[in-house]
Coordinates of C-alpha atoms in Angstrom, one line a residue:
M1 CA 138.8 24.8 20.0
V2 CA 142.1 24.1 19.0
L3 CA 142.5 20.9 17.2
R4 CA 145.9 18.6 17.7
G5 CA 148.3 19.6 15.3
V6 CA 146.2 22.7 14.7
T7 CA 148.6 25.6 15.8
C8 CA 145.5 28.7 14.3
I9 CA 142.4 28.4 12.8
E10 CA 143.7 29.9 10.3
D11 CA 145.2 27.1 9.1
I12 CA 142.4 25.8 8.5
K13 CA 141.3 28.4 6.5
D14 CA 144.4 29.4 4.4
P15 CA 142.4 27.5 1.0
G16 CA 145.8 28.4 -1.6
L17 CA 146.7 30.3 -4.6
P18 CA 144.3 31.5 -6.5
T19 CA 145.6 30.0 -10.5
D20 CA 144.5 33.4 -11.3
S21 CA 146.7 35.4 -9.3
F22 CA 149.6 34.4 -11.8
Y23 CA 148.3 36.1 -15.1
E24 CA 147.5 40.0 -13.7
I25 CA 144.7 41.5 -14.8
R26 CA 144.2 43.9 -17.0
A27 CA 142.6 47.3 -14.9
G28 CA 139.1 48.4 -15.3
C29 CA 138.2 44.4 -16.8
T30 CA 135.0 43.2 -14.3
D31 CA 133.5 40.6 -16.1
V32 CA 136.0 38.5 -16.3
Q33 CA 135.3 35.4 -14.4
E34 CA 136.1 33.8 -10.9
T35 CA 138.8 31.2 -10.4
K36 CA 137.6 28.0 -8.2
F37 CA 141.1 25.8 -8.5
R38 CA 144.1 26.6 -5.9
I39 CA 146.9 25.9 -5.6
K40 CA 147.4 23.7 -2.7
N41 CA 151.0 23.9 -0.1
S42 CA 151.0 21.5 1.9
K43 CA 151.3 23.0 5.0
A44 CA 147.2 23.6 4.7
V45 CA 147.0 19.5 3.2
L46 CA 148.7 18.1 6.0
N47 CA 146.4 21.1 8.8
L48 CA 143.6 18.6 7.1
Q49 CA 144.8 15.3 7.4
L50 CA 145.6 16.2 11.5
I51 CA 142.3 17.3 12.0
T52 CA 140.4 14.1 9.7
R53 CA 142.7 11.5 11.6
T54 CA 141.7 14.0 15.3
L55 CA 138.4 13.7 14.8
R56 CA 138.7 9.6 14.8
I57 CA 140.6 9.5 17.3
N58 CA 138.0 12.0 19.7
P59 CA 134.4 12.2 18.1
S60 CA 133.3 14.1 20.7
L61 CA 135.1 17.5 19.0
M62 CA 132.9 16.6 16.2
I63 CA 130.3 19.5 17.4
G64 CA 133.1 22.4 18.1
F65 CA 134.2 22.0 14.8
C66 CA 131.5 22.4 13.3
K67 CA 130.8 25.5 14.0
L68 CA 134.1 26.7 11.7
S69 CA 133.5 28.0 8.5
S70 CA 131.1 24.8 6.4
K71 CA 132.5 26.7 3.5
C72 CA 135.7 26.7 4.5
L73 CA 136.1 22.9 5.7
S74 CA 133.4 22.4 2.2
F75 CA 136.9 23.9 -0.2
Q76 CA 140.0 21.6 2.2
L77 CA 137.4 19.0 1.2
T78 CA 137.1 18.9 -2.0
Q79 CA 140.6 20.7 -3.6
A80 CA 142.9 18.5 -1.1
G81 CA 144.6 17.0 -4.0
K82 CA 148.5 19.1 -3.7
T83 CA 150.1 21.0 -6.9
L84 CA 152.5 19.3 -8.1
S85 CA 155.5 21.7 -6.8
V86 CA 158.9 22.5 -7.6
K87 CA 160.3 20.5 -5.1
R88 CA 158.3 17.3 -5.9
W89 CA 159.3 18.1 -10.4
R90 CA 163.0 18.5 -9.8
A91 CA 163.3 15.7 -7.7
S92 CA 161.4 13.4 -10.2
F93 CA 164.8 14.0 -12.5
T94 CA 168.0 12.0 -11.9
P95 CA 171.8 12.9 -12.4
E96 CA 171.8 12.8 -16.2
G97 CA 168.2 14.1 -17.1
S98 CA 166.0 11.4 -17.6
L99 CA 162.5 11.9 -16.0
D100 CA 160.3 9.4 -13.3
I101 CA 157.2 11.0 -14.8
G102 CA 155.0 8.1 -12.8
K103 CA 156.0 10.5 -9.8
C104 CA 154.4 13.5 -11.1
L105 CA 151.2 12.7 -13.5
N106 CA 148.3 11.4 -10.0
R107 CA 149.9 14.6 -8.8
I108 CA 149.3 16.5 -11.5
C109 CA 145.6 15.0 -12.5
R110 CA 144.4 15.7 -8.5
G111 CA 146.0 19.6 -7.9
G112 CA 147.8 20.9 -11.2
I113 CA 151.2 21.8 -12.0
H114 CA 152.7 25.3 -9.9
P115 CA 152.3 28.2 -12.8
S116 CA 156.3 29.0 -12.7
I117 CA 157.2 25.1 -13.6
R118 CA 154.0 25.0 -16.2
G119 CA 155.5 25.5 -19.5
E120 CA 157.9 22.9 -19.4
V121 CA 155.9 20.0 -17.9
W122 CA 153.1 20.8 -20.5
E123 CA 156.1 20.2 -23.0
F124 CA 156.6 17.0 -21.5
L125 CA 152.4 15.5 -21.7
L126 CA 152.6 16.5 -24.4
G127 CA 154.6 14.6 -25.8
C128 CA 157.5 17.4 -27.1
Y129 CA 161.0 15.3 -25.4
D130 CA 160.9 11.5 -25.0
P131 CA 161.1 11.7 -20.5
K132 CA 163.8 8.7 -21.2
S133 CA 165.7 11.0 -22.1
T134 CA 168.8 13.3 -20.9
Y135 CA 169.8 17.0 -20.9
D136 CA 171.9 16.3 -23.9
E137 CA 169.3 15.0 -25.7
R138 CA 166.7 17.0 -24.9
E139 CA 168.8 20.2 -25.6
Q140 CA 170.0 19.2 -28.9
I141 CA 166.1 18.8 -29.8
R142 CA 165.3 21.5 -28.8
Q143 CA 168.3 23.4 -30.8
R144 CA 167.2 21.9 -33.8
R145 CA 163.5 22.5 -33.2
R146 CA 163.8 25.6 -33.1
D147 CA 166.2 25.5 -36.4
Q148 CA 163.8 24.4 -38.2
Y149 CA 161.0 26.7 -36.8
A150 CA 163.6 30.0 -38.0
Q151 CA 163.2 27.7 -41.8
L152 CA 160.0 28.1 -41.5
K153 CA 159.7 31.0 -40.7
E154 CA 161.9 32.7 -42.5
S155 CA 160.1 31.1 -45.8
C156 CA 156.5 32.7 -44.9
S157 CA 157.9 36.3 -44.1
H158 CA 159.4 36.3 -47.6
M159 CA 156.0 35.4 -48.7
F160 CA 154.8 38.3 -47.0
P161 CA 157.1 40.0 -45.3
V162 CA 154.4 40.9 -42.0
V163 CA 155.7 37.5 -39.9
G164 CA 158.5 38.4 -38.2
S165 CA 158.3 42.0 -37.9
G166 CA 156.9 42.6 -34.7
K167 CA 153.8 44.4 -37.0
F168 CA 150.4 41.7 -37.9
I169 CA 147.2 42.6 -40.0
T170 CA 143.2 42.9 -39.3
A171 CA 142.4 43.1 -43.5
R172 CA 142.1 40.6 -46.0
V173 CA 145.6 40.8 -48.0
I174 CA 144.4 38.5 -51.1
T175 CA 140.9 37.7 -53.0
A176 CA 141.1 33.9 -53.4
D177 CA 141.3 34.3 -57.2
G178 CA 144.8 35.4 -55.8
D179 CA 144.5 39.2 -56.8
P180 CA 146.7 41.7 -54.0
I181 CA 144.8 43.5 -52.4
Q182 CA 146.2 47.0 -52.2
D183 CA 144.9 48.7 -48.6
P184 CA 147.2 51.3 -46.8
T185 CA 145.0 50.7 -43.2
V186 CA 146.4 45.9 -42.9
L187 CA 149.4 47.0 -40.6
L188 CA 148.8 47.0 -37.1
G189 CA 150.8 49.4 -35.4
A190 CA 151.6 50.0 -31.4
D191 CA 148.8 51.6 -29.9
L192 CA 146.9 48.8 -29.2
E193 CA 145.0 49.7 -26.2
Q194 CA 141.7 50.0 -27.5
L195 CA 141.8 47.8 -30.2
P196 CA 138.9 45.5 -29.1
T197 CA 136.9 47.8 -31.0
P198 CA 136.4 48.6 -34.7
Q199 CA 136.7 52.7 -33.6
S200 CA 140.1 51.6 -32.2
L201 CA 141.3 50.0 -35.8
E202 CA 140.4 53.5 -37.1
S203 CA 143.0 54.8 -34.4
V204 CA 145.9 53.7 -35.2
D205 CA 147.8 55.1 -37.8
P206 CA 148.2 54.2 -41.2
I207 CA 150.9 52.4 -42.3
P208 CA 151.5 51.6 -46.3
V209 CA 152.4 48.2 -47.4
T210 CA 153.0 46.3 -50.2
V211 CA 151.4 43.1 -51.1
G212 CA 153.3 42.5 -54.4
S213 CA 151.7 41.1 -57.1
R214 CA 149.5 38.1 -57.8
E215 CA 149.5 34.7 -56.8
H216 CA 148.9 31.6 -58.5
D217 CA 149.8 28.6 -55.8
K218 CA 146.4 28.0 -54.7
D219 CA 148.4 26.7 -51.1
K220 CA 149.6 30.0 -50.7
I221 CA 146.9 32.0 -51.5
Q222 CA 144.8 29.7 -49.4
W223 CA 147.5 30.3 -46.5
K224 CA 147.3 34.4 -47.6
L225 CA 143.6 34.6 -47.4
A226 CA 143.8 33.2 -43.0
L227 CA 146.3 35.5 -42.6
H228 CA 143.6 37.8 -41.8
Q229 CA 141.0 36.4 -39.4
I230 CA 144.1 35.1 -37.9
G231 CA 144.7 38.7 -37.6
L232 CA 141.0 38.8 -36.4
D233 CA 140.9 36.7 -33.6
V234 CA 144.5 37.5 -32.0
V235 CA 143.4 40.9 -31.1
R236 CA 140.7 39.1 -29.1
T237 CA 142.2 36.2 -27.7
D238 CA 142.4 36.7 -24.3
R239 CA 141.7 41.0 -24.0
T240 CA 142.1 41.1 -20.5
L241 CA 145.4 40.4 -19.5
M242 CA 147.9 42.2 -19.2
F243 CA 150.5 40.0 -21.5
Y244 CA 148.1 41.3 -24.3
E245 CA 148.5 45.0 -24.0
K246 CA 151.8 44.1 -25.3
Q247 CA 152.6 45.0 -29.1
E248 CA 155.1 42.8 -29.0
N249 CA 152.7 39.5 -27.2
L250 CA 149.8 40.0 -29.8
A251 CA 152.0 39.9 -32.9
K252 CA 154.5 36.7 -31.8
L253 CA 150.8 35.2 -31.1
W254 CA 150.3 35.9 -34.9
D255 CA 153.2 34.5 -36.3
V256 CA 153.3 30.8 -34.6
L257 CA 149.7 31.1 -35.6
A258 CA 150.2 32.1 -39.2
V259 CA 154.2 29.9 -39.4
Y260 CA 151.6 26.8 -37.8
A261 CA 149.4 27.5 -40.8
W262 CA 151.2 27.2 -43.8
H263 CA 152.8 25.0 -42.0
D264 CA 150.3 22.4 -41.6
K265 CA 148.7 22.6 -44.7
D266 CA 145.5 19.8 -45.1
V267 CA 144.4 21.6 -41.6
G268 CA 145.4 25.4 -41.8
Y269 CA 143.5 28.4 -39.2
G270 CA 140.8 27.1 -37.8
Q271 CA 139.3 30.7 -35.5
G272 CA 139.3 28.4 -31.8
M273 CA 142.0 27.9 -32.6
S274 CA 144.1 31.7 -30.7
D275 CA 142.7 29.9 -27.7
L276 CA 144.4 27.4 -27.9
C277 CA 147.8 29.2 -28.7
S278 CA 147.9 31.6 -26.4
P279 CA 148.1 30.1 -23.1
M280 CA 151.6 29.1 -25.3
I281 CA 152.9 32.0 -25.6
M282 CA 152.7 33.2 -23.1
L283 CA 154.6 29.5 -20.7
L284 CA 156.9 29.6 -23.0
E285 CA 159.5 32.7 -23.8
N286 CA 161.2 30.9 -26.6
E287 CA 159.1 31.3 -29.7
A288 CA 160.5 28.8 -31.2
D289 CA 159.7 26.5 -27.6
A290 CA 156.2 27.9 -27.7
F291 CA 154.7 26.9 -31.6
W292 CA 156.1 23.3 -31.3
C293 CA 154.3 22.7 -27.7
F294 CA 151.4 23.7 -29.5
E295 CA 151.6 21.8 -32.7
R296 CA 152.2 19.0 -30.4
L297 CA 148.4 19.9 -29.0
M298 CA 146.6 20.4 -32.7
R299 CA 148.4 16.4 -33.1
R300 CA 145.3 16.3 -30.8
V301 CA 143.2 17.9 -31.6
R302 CA 143.4 19.6 -35.2
G303 CA 140.4 16.4 -36.8
N304 CA 138.7 18.7 -34.9
F305 CA 139.6 22.1 -37.3
R306 CA 139.9 19.8 -40.0
C307 CA 136.9 20.3 -42.9
T308 CA 135.4 18.5 -45.5
G309 CA 132.0 19.4 -47.9
N310 CA 129.6 21.2 -45.1
S311 CA 130.4 19.4 -42.7
V312 CA 133.8 20.0 -39.6
G313 CA 135.9 17.5 -37.8
V314 CA 134.6 18.3 -34.5
E315 CA 130.5 16.7 -35.3
A316 CA 132.6 13.3 -34.8
Q317 CA 132.7 13.9 -31.3
L318 CA 129.2 15.9 -30.3
D319 CA 128.2 12.4 -32.2
N320 CA 130.3 10.4 -29.5
L321 CA 129.4 12.6 -27.2
A322 CA 125.3 11.6 -28.2
N323 CA 126.9 7.8 -28.0
V324 CA 128.5 8.8 -24.5
T325 CA 125.2 11.0 -23.0
K326 CA 123.0 8.0 -24.5
A327 CA 124.7 4.9 -23.5
V328 CA 124.9 6.4 -19.8
Y329 CA 122.1 8.7 -19.3
P330 CA 119.3 7.5 -21.9
K331 CA 116.7 9.6 -20.3
L332 CA 118.7 13.1 -20.9
H333 CA 120.1 12.0 -24.6
Q334 CA 116.0 11.8 -25.0
H335 CA 115.2 14.3 -24.1
L336 CA 118.0 17.0 -26.1
E337 CA 116.6 14.9 -29.0
H338 CA 113.6 15.4 -28.3
L339 CA 113.8 19.4 -27.9
G340 CA 115.8 18.9 -31.0
G341 CA 119.7 19.2 -29.8
G342 CA 120.7 15.2 -30.3
G343 CA 123.0 16.6 -32.7
Y344 CA 124.3 18.5 -29.5
L345 CA 125.5 20.9 -31.3
F346 CA 125.3 23.4 -28.4
A347 CA 128.4 21.7 -26.8
F348 CA 130.6 22.1 -30.6
R349 CA 132.7 24.8 -28.8
M350 CA 133.5 23.1 -26.0
L351 CA 134.4 20.7 -27.5
M352 CA 136.9 22.8 -29.9
V353 CA 138.4 25.3 -27.8
L354 CA 138.3 22.6 -25.0
F355 CA 136.3 24.1 -22.2
R356 CA 138.2 28.2 -22.4
R357 CA 135.3 29.4 -22.4
E358 CA 134.2 28.3 -20.0
Y359 CA 136.6 28.8 -17.0
S360 CA 138.6 31.7 -16.2
F361 CA 141.7 32.2 -17.3
G362 CA 144.5 30.1 -14.6
D363 CA 141.1 27.5 -14.4
S364 CA 140.9 26.1 -17.3
L365 CA 144.8 26.0 -17.6
V366 CA 144.7 23.4 -15.2
L367 CA 141.4 21.0 -16.6
W368 CA 143.2 20.9 -19.7
E369 CA 146.5 19.5 -17.4
M370 CA 144.8 17.2 -15.8
M371 CA 142.7 16.0 -19.2
W372 CA 146.8 15.3 -20.1
S373 CA 148.0 13.4 -17.2
L374 CA 145.3 11.3 -17.6
E375 CA 146.1 10.1 -20.8
Y376 CA 149.1 10.8 -20.4
D377 CA 151.7 7.5 -23.2
P378 CA 155.3 8.0 -22.9
E379 CA 155.8 6.8 -26.4
L380 CA 154.3 9.5 -27.9
F381 CA 157.6 11.3 -28.2
S382 CA 158.5 8.4 -30.6
L383 CA 155.4 8.6 -32.7
Y384 CA 155.7 11.7 -34.3
E385 CA 158.8 11.8 -34.3
G386 CA 158.4 9.2 -36.1
G387 CA 160.1 5.7 -34.0
E388 CA 159.6 2.9 -33.6
T389 CA 156.6 2.1 -30.4
Q390 CA 157.2 -0.7 -28.7
N391 CA 154.3 -3.0 -29.0
K392 CA 151.3 -1.7 -27.0
Y393 CA 150.4 -5.0 -25.1
D394 CA 154.1 -5.4 -23.8
V395 CA 153.1 -2.5 -21.4
Y396 CA 151.3 -5.0 -19.3
K397 CA 153.6 -7.1 -20.0
A398 CA 156.7 -4.4 -18.2
T399 CA 157.4 -4.1 -14.5
R400 CA 154.7 -1.9 -12.0
K401 CA 157.3 0.6 -11.6
S402 CA 157.2 1.2 -16.0
R403 CA 153.0 0.6 -16.1
R404 CA 153.5 4.1 -14.1
Q405 CA 154.4 5.8 -16.3
Y406 CA 151.6 6.2 -18.6
G407 CA 148.3 8.2 -17.4
K408 CA 145.3 6.5 -15.6
Y409 CA 143.0 6.9 -18.4
I410 CA 144.7 5.0 -21.3
R411 CA 146.0 1.9 -18.4
A412 CA 143.2 1.1 -18.6
N413 CA 142.2 1.1 -22.1
R414 CA 145.8 -0.8 -21.8
K415 CA 145.3 -2.8 -20.0
S416 CA 142.0 -3.7 -21.5
R417 CA 142.9 -4.3 -24.9
A418 CA 145.9 -6.4 -24.1
R419 CA 143.2 -8.9 -23.0
A420 CA 141.4 -8.4 -26.4
R421 CA 144.1 -9.8 -28.2
G422 CA 142.3 -7.7 -31.5
E423 CA 144.2 -4.3 -33.3
P424 CA 141.0 -2.1 -31.7
G425 CA 141.6 1.9 -33.0
A426 CA 142.6 5.0 -30.5
P427 CA 139.6 5.6 -27.8
L428 CA 137.6 8.0 -27.6
P429 CA 139.4 11.5 -26.5
I430 CA 139.0 12.3 -22.8
S431 CA 137.3 15.3 -23.4
V432 CA 134.5 14.2 -24.9
F433 CA 134.0 12.2 -21.4
V434 CA 134.8 15.0 -19.9
L435 CA 131.9 16.8 -21.3
A436 CA 129.3 14.5 -20.6
S437 CA 130.4 15.3 -16.8
V438 CA 129.3 18.6 -17.6
L439 CA 126.2 17.7 -19.1
K440 CA 125.2 15.0 -15.6
D441 CA 126.1 17.8 -13.3
R442 CA 123.2 19.9 -15.7
S443 CA 120.7 17.0 -16.2
D444 CA 118.4 18.0 -13.5
K445 CA 118.0 21.2 -14.7
L446 CA 118.0 20.5 -18.6
L447 CA 115.1 17.7 -17.4
K448 CA 113.3 20.6 -16.2
E449 CA 114.1 23.9 -17.3
A450 CA 114.6 22.9 -20.8
R451 CA 111.3 23.7 -23.1
G452 CA 114.3 24.5 -26.2
L453 CA 117.7 24.9 -28.0
D454 CA 117.3 27.9 -27.4
D455 CA 116.8 27.3 -22.8
V456 CA 119.8 24.7 -22.9
V457 CA 121.9 26.3 -24.2
K458 CA 121.1 29.3 -21.8
I459 CA 122.4 26.9 -19.3
L460 CA 125.0 25.3 -20.2
N461 CA 126.9 28.9 -20.3
D462 CA 125.7 29.8 -17.2
I463 CA 127.9 27.1 -15.3
S464 CA 130.8 30.2 -17.3
G465 CA 133.3 30.5 -14.0
S466 CA 131.4 27.8 -11.6
M467 CA 132.9 24.6 -12.6
D468 CA 135.4 22.7 -11.0
A469 CA 138.4 21.0 -12.9
Q470 CA 138.9 18.3 -10.8
K471 CA 135.5 17.1 -10.3
A472 CA 134.7 17.6 -14.6
C473 CA 138.3 15.3 -14.7
T474 CA 136.8 12.9 -12.1
G475 CA 132.8 12.5 -13.4
A476 CA 135.2 12.1 -17.2
M477 CA 136.3 9.0 -15.4
K478 CA 133.3 8.0 -13.9
I479 CA 131.2 7.6 -16.2
H480 CA 134.1 6.4 -18.3
K481 CA 134.1 3.4 -16.6
K482 CA 129.8 3.4 -16.5
Y483 CA 129.5 3.6 -20.0
L484 CA 131.9 0.7 -21.1
K485 CA 129.6 -1.7 -18.5
R486 CA 125.9 0.0 -20.0
Y487 CA 128.0 -1.0 -23.4
F488 CA 129.5 -3.7 -22.9
H489 CA 126.7 -5.8 -20.4
S490 CA 125.2 -7.8 -22.9
L491 CA 127.1 -8.1 -26.0
F492 CA 127.0 -11.9 -27.4
V493 CA 128.8 -13.0 -30.6
I494 CA 128.2 -16.6 -31.6
V495 CA 131.0 -17.7 -33.3
Q496 CA 130.5 -21.1 -35.5
A497 CA 132.8 -23.6 -33.8
K498 CA 135.0 -24.2 -36.4
T499 CA 135.7 -20.2 -37.1
P500 CA 139.6 -20.3 -35.9
K501 CA 140.9 -17.9 -33.2
H502 CA 142.4 -15.6 -35.1
S503 CA 139.9 -14.6 -36.8
V504 CA 137.9 -14.1 -33.7
N505 CA 140.8 -11.4 -33.0
K506 CA 139.9 -10.0 -36.0
L507 CA 135.8 -9.8 -35.2
L508 CA 136.7 -8.0 -31.7
S509 CA 139.4 -5.5 -33.2
L510 CA 136.2 -4.6 -35.6
L511 CA 133.4 -4.3 -33.0
F512 CA 135.4 -2.2 -30.0
V513 CA 137.0 0.2 -33.0
G514 CA 137.1 3.3 -32.0
M515 CA 136.7 1.5 -28.0
S516 CA 137.9 0.3 -25.3
F517 CA 136.9 -0.9 -22.2
D518 CA 137.5 -1.3 -18.8
D519 CA 139.1 -3.6 -17.2
R520 CA 136.5 -5.1 -15.0
F521 CA 135.5 -6.5 -17.8
H522 CA 136.7 -10.3 -19.1
I523 CA 136.6 -12.0 -22.1
E524 CA 136.1 -16.1 -22.4
F525 CA 135.2 -18.4 -24.5
E526 CA 132.7 -21.5 -24.3
Q527 CA 131.2 -24.0 -25.5
G528 CA 127.7 -22.7 -26.9
S529 CA 124.1 -25.1 -27.2
V530 CA 124.8 -24.1 -31.0
G531 CA 127.9 -26.5 -31.5
G532 CA 129.9 -23.0 -31.7
N533 CA 131.6 -21.1 -29.4
L534 CA 129.6 -18.3 -27.2
L535 CA 132.2 -14.8 -26.6
R536 CA 131.0 -13.6 -23.9
V537 CA 132.5 -10.2 -23.1
G538 CA 130.4 -8.8 -19.6
H539 CA 130.8 -7.8 -16.4

C-alpha cells in the first residue's frame, strides 16, 4: 500500500534519534535506562501529518493502514512535537542579537531541544541572559561572570589548594572543631577507572597533602567539612557516561560544587546537587559558564536543600504535593495517608533531584527543559541581577506578542492574578504537578496493590525508565487546572458592605498566597442578602 504524500514505508518507521545517542555510555554498563524520547526530524512529522490528512480524505485506506506496525504508529502519534532545531533557534535572533524566545517556547515544551544547542538555550531558560540583550551585551556579561568565578575559585583555592588543582578529595580533611586531619590518601590521582567501588580507592597512589593549621572561622569549617562529601558524590554521579571517565571532568564537577558551597554559604552543599550540576558540566565547555548556569538552577530549588533544625526545605514542597493530591485525587490521598504516607516522603528524591533517577540521562534533560519552558519568565534576568522589573500585571496590558515571551504556566498564573488585583506569593513550581501526574498514572496500581509504604516505594521505583517526559508535563498542566477548579469552586467570602475595596484586595492576597487560579475562573462582586458584598470566586 502506498499513501499519497508518503514515498516509502520507511518514512513512517523512522522514529527519530534517541536523546541518549548524544551522550556516550561506557562499555559494559548493561543496567542503563533506555531513553524514551526521540529527537524529531521535520520529515517524519510531516509524513505523519500527510498520512492523517489522506485518511480523512479517503477513509477506505484505513483498513490497509492499520496493518502497519501499531507500535510505530503509536510512537509517532504520542511524539508528534518537533524538537527545537539549530535552524529554528538561530532564526529567532535579530541581527543585533535580541532573542524572540516566544518563537521557541512552544517548540521546547512539545519536543525538547536539540542536544547541539542545549547548553546555550538553557542559559536563556534559566535566566542567565536577558532575551532582549544584544550579542555584545551578552559577551560583556559573560566575561564579567568568568572573572567573578575566577575570583571565587581563587579564594577557595587559597583556603584549600586542592581546588583548581585538577584533583579532588573523598576523605575528611577537618574535624567539626576545626582541627586538620593529616591523611596521605586524601587526594585522588588520575587512575579512576574503578573509582565507584571502595576497593578502587585503595588502588589509587597516595599523594601527600598538607591541610594546614587549626581553623577557627565557622564558615570555613563548614565549607571544608562538605568537601569530602562532594567528592564522594562526584565519583557516583553519572558514572555510566564516558564523559566522566576523564579525571579532568570529575575534577571540574568537584570544583564547581566546591565553589558553589562557598558562594552560597546559607545552603552550602547538599546531597543531590551533583545530579543537578552534572549536565551543566557536560553541556557548557567553559567551567565558569557551567557554574553560573548551575547557580541559576539552584535559585529555583535551593529552598529544597535548606536545612533548619530537624527539617529539610523540600518538605514544604511535599506538603504542597499532599494538598494537590488531596484536592484532585482524594481517594488516592486517603489511601496513602492510611498507609502512613500522608507526608509523601516517598517522593522526596524525585523533587530533590528533579526526577534524574526516574529517567534516563537524556530524557531527564528533556523533562527539565520542558518544565522550564512552561515556567519561563523573561524578567528572570532582571530579578536575579537586582534590576527593576515591570509590574507583574502590566504584562497583560502589553501586546499579544510580548505575552508570548512567557511560558504557558506563568502566563496562566499571571493572568489570573492580574484579575485578582492582589499581591499573592509565588505559585507552586510545576515540578509538584509533574509529580502529581506521576502519582495519577500509577493510582490504580497504588490503590490495588499497595498495602504498606514499602509497596508504595516499590511501585514508584518500578517507573524508572518507563516515564514519558512530554506526557508528564501535559498531565501536570491538566492537573494544575483541575486543582484550581476544585480548590476555588466553592470558595465564598462575605465582606461587610462598608469594607473598602482595597481591603478586599488585601484579603485576596492572603487567600491566594502561594497559589494561583486558572483564567477560566472569575471574580465578581454581588450584593448579598445580609447587607454586605458577596465576593464570589468560582467557575
